[in-house]
PDB file of C-alpha atoms in Angstrom:
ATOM      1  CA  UNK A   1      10.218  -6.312 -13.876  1.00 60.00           C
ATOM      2  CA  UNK A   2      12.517  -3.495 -13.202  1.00 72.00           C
ATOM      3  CA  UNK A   3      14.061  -2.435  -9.921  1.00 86.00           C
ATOM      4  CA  UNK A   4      14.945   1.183 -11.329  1.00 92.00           C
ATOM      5  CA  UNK A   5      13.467   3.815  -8.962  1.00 95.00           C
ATOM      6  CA  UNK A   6      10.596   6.228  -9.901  1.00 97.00           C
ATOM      7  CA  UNK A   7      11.636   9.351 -12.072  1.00 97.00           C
ATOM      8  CA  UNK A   8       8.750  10.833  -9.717  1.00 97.00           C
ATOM      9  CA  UNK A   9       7.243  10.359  -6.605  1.00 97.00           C
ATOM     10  CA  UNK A  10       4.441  12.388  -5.243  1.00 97.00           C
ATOM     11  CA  UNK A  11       2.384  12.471  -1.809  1.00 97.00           C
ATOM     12  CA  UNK A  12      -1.323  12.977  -2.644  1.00 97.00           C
ATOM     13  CA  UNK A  13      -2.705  13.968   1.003  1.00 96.00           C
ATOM     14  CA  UNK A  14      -6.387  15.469  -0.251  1.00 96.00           C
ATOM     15  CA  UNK A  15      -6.529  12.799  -2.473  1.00 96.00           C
ATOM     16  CA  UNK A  16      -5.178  10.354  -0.244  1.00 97.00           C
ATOM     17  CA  UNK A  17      -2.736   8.574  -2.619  1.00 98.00           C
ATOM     18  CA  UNK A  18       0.941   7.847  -3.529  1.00 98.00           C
ATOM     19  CA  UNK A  19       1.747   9.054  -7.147  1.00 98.00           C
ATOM     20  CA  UNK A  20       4.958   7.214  -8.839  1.00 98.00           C
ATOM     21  CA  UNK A  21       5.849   8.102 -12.388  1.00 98.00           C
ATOM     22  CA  UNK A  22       8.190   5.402 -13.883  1.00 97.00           C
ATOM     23  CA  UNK A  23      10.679   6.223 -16.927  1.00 96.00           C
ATOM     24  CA  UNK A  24       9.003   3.998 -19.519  1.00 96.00           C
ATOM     25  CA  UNK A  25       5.886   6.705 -18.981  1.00 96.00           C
ATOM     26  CA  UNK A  26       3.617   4.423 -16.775  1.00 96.00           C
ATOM     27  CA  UNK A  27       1.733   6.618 -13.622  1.00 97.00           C
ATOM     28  CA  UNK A  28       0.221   4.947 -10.620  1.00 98.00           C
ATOM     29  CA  UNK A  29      -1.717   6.416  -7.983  1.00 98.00           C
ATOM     30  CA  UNK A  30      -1.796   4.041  -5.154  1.00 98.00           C
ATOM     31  CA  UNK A  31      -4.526   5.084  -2.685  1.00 98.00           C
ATOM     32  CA  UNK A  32      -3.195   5.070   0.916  1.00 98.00           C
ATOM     33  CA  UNK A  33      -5.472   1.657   2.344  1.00 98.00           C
ATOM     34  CA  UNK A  34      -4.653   0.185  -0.900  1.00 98.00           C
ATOM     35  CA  UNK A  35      -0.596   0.583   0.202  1.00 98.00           C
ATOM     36  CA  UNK A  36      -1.585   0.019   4.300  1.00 98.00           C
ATOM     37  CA  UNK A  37      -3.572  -3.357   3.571  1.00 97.00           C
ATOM     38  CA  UNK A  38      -0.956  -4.309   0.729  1.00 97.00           C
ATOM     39  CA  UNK A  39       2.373  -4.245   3.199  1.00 96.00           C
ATOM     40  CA  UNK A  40       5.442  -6.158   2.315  1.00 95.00           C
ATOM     41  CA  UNK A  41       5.632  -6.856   6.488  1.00 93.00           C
ATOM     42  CA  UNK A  42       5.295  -9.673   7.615  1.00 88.00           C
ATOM     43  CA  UNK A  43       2.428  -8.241   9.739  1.00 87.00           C
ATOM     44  CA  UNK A  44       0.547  -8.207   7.141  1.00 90.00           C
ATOM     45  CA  UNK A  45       1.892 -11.144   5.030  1.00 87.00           C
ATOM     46  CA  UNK A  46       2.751 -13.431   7.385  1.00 82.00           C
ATOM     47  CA  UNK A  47       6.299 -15.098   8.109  1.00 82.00           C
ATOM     48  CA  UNK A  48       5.379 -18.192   5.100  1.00 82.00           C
ATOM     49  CA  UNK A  49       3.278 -19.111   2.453  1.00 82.00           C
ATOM     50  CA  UNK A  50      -0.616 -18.704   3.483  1.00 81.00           C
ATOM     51  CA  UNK A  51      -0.003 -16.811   6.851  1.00 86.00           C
ATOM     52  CA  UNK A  52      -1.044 -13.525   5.230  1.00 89.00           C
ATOM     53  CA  UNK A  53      -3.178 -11.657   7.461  1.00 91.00           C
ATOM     54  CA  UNK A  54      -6.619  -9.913   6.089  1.00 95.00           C
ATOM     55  CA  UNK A  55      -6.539  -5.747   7.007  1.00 96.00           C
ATOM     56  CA  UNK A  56      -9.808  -4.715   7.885  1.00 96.00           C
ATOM     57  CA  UNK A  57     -10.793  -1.225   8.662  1.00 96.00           C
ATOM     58  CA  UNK A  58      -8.166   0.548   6.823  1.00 97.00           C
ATOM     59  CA  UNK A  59     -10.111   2.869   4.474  1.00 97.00           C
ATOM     60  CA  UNK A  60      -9.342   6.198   6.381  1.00 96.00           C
ATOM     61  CA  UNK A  61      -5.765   5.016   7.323  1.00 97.00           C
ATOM     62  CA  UNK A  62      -3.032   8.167   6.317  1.00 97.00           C
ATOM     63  CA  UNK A  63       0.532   7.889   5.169  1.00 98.00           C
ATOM     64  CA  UNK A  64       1.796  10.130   8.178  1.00 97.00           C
ATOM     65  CA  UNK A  65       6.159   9.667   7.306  1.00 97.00           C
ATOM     66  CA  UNK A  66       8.184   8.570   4.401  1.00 97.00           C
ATOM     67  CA  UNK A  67      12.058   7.646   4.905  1.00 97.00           C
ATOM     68  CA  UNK A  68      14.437   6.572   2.132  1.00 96.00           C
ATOM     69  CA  UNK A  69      15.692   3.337   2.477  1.00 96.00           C
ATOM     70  CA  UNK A  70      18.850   3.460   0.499  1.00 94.00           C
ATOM     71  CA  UNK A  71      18.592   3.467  -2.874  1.00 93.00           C
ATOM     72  CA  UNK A  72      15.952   0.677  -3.243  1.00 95.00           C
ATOM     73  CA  UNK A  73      12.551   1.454  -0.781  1.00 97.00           C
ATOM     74  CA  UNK A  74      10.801   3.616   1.175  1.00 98.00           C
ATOM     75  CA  UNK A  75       9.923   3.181   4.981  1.00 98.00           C
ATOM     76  CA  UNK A  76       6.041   4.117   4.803  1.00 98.00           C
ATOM     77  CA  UNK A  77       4.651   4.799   8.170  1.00 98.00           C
ATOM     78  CA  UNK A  78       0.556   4.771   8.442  1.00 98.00           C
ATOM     79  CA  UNK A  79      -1.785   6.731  10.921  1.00 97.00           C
ATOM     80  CA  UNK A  80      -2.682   3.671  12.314  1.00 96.00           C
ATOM     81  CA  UNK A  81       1.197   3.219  13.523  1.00 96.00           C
ATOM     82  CA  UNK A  82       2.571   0.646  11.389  1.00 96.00           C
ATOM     83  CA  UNK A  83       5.604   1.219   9.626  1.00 95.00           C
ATOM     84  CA  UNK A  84       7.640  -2.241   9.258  1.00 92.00           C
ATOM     85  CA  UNK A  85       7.164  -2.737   5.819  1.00 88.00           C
ATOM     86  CA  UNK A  86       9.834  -1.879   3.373  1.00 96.00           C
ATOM     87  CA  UNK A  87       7.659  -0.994  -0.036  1.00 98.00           C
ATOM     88  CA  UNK A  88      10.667  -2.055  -2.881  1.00 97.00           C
ATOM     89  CA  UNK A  89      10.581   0.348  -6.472  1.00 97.00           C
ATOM     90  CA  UNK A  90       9.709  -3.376  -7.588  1.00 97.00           C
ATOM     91  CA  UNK A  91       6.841  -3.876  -5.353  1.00 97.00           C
ATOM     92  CA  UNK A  92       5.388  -0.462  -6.140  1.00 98.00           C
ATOM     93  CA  UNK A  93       5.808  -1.215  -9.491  1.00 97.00           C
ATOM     94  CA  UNK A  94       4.018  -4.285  -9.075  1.00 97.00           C
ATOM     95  CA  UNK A  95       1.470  -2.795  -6.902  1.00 98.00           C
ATOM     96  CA  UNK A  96       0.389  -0.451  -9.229  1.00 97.00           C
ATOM     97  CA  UNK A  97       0.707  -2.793 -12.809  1.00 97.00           C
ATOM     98  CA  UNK A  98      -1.509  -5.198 -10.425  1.00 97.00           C
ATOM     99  CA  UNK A  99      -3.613  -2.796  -8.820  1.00 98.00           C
ATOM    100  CA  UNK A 100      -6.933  -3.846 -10.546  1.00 97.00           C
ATOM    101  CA  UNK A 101      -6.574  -7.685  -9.682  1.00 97.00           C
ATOM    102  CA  UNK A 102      -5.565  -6.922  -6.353  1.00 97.00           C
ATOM    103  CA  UNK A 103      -8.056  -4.370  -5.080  1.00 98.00           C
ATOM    104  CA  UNK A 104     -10.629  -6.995  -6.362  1.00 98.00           C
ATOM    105  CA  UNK A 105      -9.440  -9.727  -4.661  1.00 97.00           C
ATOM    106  CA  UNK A 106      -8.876  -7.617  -1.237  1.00 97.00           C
ATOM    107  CA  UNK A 107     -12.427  -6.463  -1.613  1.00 97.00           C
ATOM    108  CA  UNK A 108     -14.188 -10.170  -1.965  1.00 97.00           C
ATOM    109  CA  UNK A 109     -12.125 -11.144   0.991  1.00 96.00           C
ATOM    110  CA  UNK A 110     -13.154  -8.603   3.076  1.00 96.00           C
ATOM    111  CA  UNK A 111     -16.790  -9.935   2.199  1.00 96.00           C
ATOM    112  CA  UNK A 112     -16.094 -13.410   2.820  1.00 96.00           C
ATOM    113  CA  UNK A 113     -14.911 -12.794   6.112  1.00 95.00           C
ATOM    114  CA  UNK A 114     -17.633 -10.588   6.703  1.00 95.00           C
ATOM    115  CA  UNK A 115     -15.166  -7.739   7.748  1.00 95.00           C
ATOM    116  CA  UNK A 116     -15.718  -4.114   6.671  1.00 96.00           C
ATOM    117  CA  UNK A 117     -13.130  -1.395   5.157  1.00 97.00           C
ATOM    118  CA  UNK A 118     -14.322   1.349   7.702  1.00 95.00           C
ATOM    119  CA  UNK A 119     -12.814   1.111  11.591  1.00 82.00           C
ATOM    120  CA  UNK A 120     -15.185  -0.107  14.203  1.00 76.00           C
ATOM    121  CA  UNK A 121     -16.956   2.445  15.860  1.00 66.00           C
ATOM    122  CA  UNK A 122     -16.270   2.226  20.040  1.00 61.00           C
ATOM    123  CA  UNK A 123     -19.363   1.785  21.592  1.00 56.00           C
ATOM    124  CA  UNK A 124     -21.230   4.566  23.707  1.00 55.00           C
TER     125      UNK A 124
END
């Protein structure tokens, strides 16, 4: 897999999604809870092997910032405030050539823990 950067990159706010156009022609739109429950942070993946933590209640999260990170990531900062994961051109990459497995997998986890994609609703 290639670390070369993305010829394009595109911010998809009605559609809620991160567009990346790679050089060999491959396009990926990675939907915004797909990125926020999908962090490279250690937040989210733990700090070893099987510490990953499940995201639940992500589905209306928002990309709100991006920031170069030299010549190598971006710095994606979420509506819900977290913004300590570096995503690599190599992780996006592998995000979106993995997307289908992935989303899958997130989804029957979320049932097996019995945990929803929509935030809880604060009682009245």
């Amino acid at each position: 897999m290639s670390d070369a950067a993305p010829v394009e990159i595109k911010l998809r706010t009605k559609s809620r999604c991160l567009q990346l156009k790679w050089a060999d022609g491959a396009c990926h739109a990675l939907g915004f809870e797909y990125l926020r429950v999908h962090s490279p942070s250690a937040e989210v993946r733990g700090h070893a092997q099987g510490q990953a933590v499940l995201q639940a209640g992500k589905r209306d999260v928002r990309i709100t910032r991006i920031d170069p990170v030299g010549h190598y990531a971006l710095k994606l900062t979420f509506s819900d405030g977290h913004n300590s994961g570096l995503f690599t051109w190599r992780y996006f990459r592998e995000l979106g050539d993995t997307f289908e497995a992935r989303w899958a997998q997130y989804l029957h986890d979320l049932d097996n823990a019995g945990l929803s994609r929509d935030a809880a609703k604060p009682s009245a």
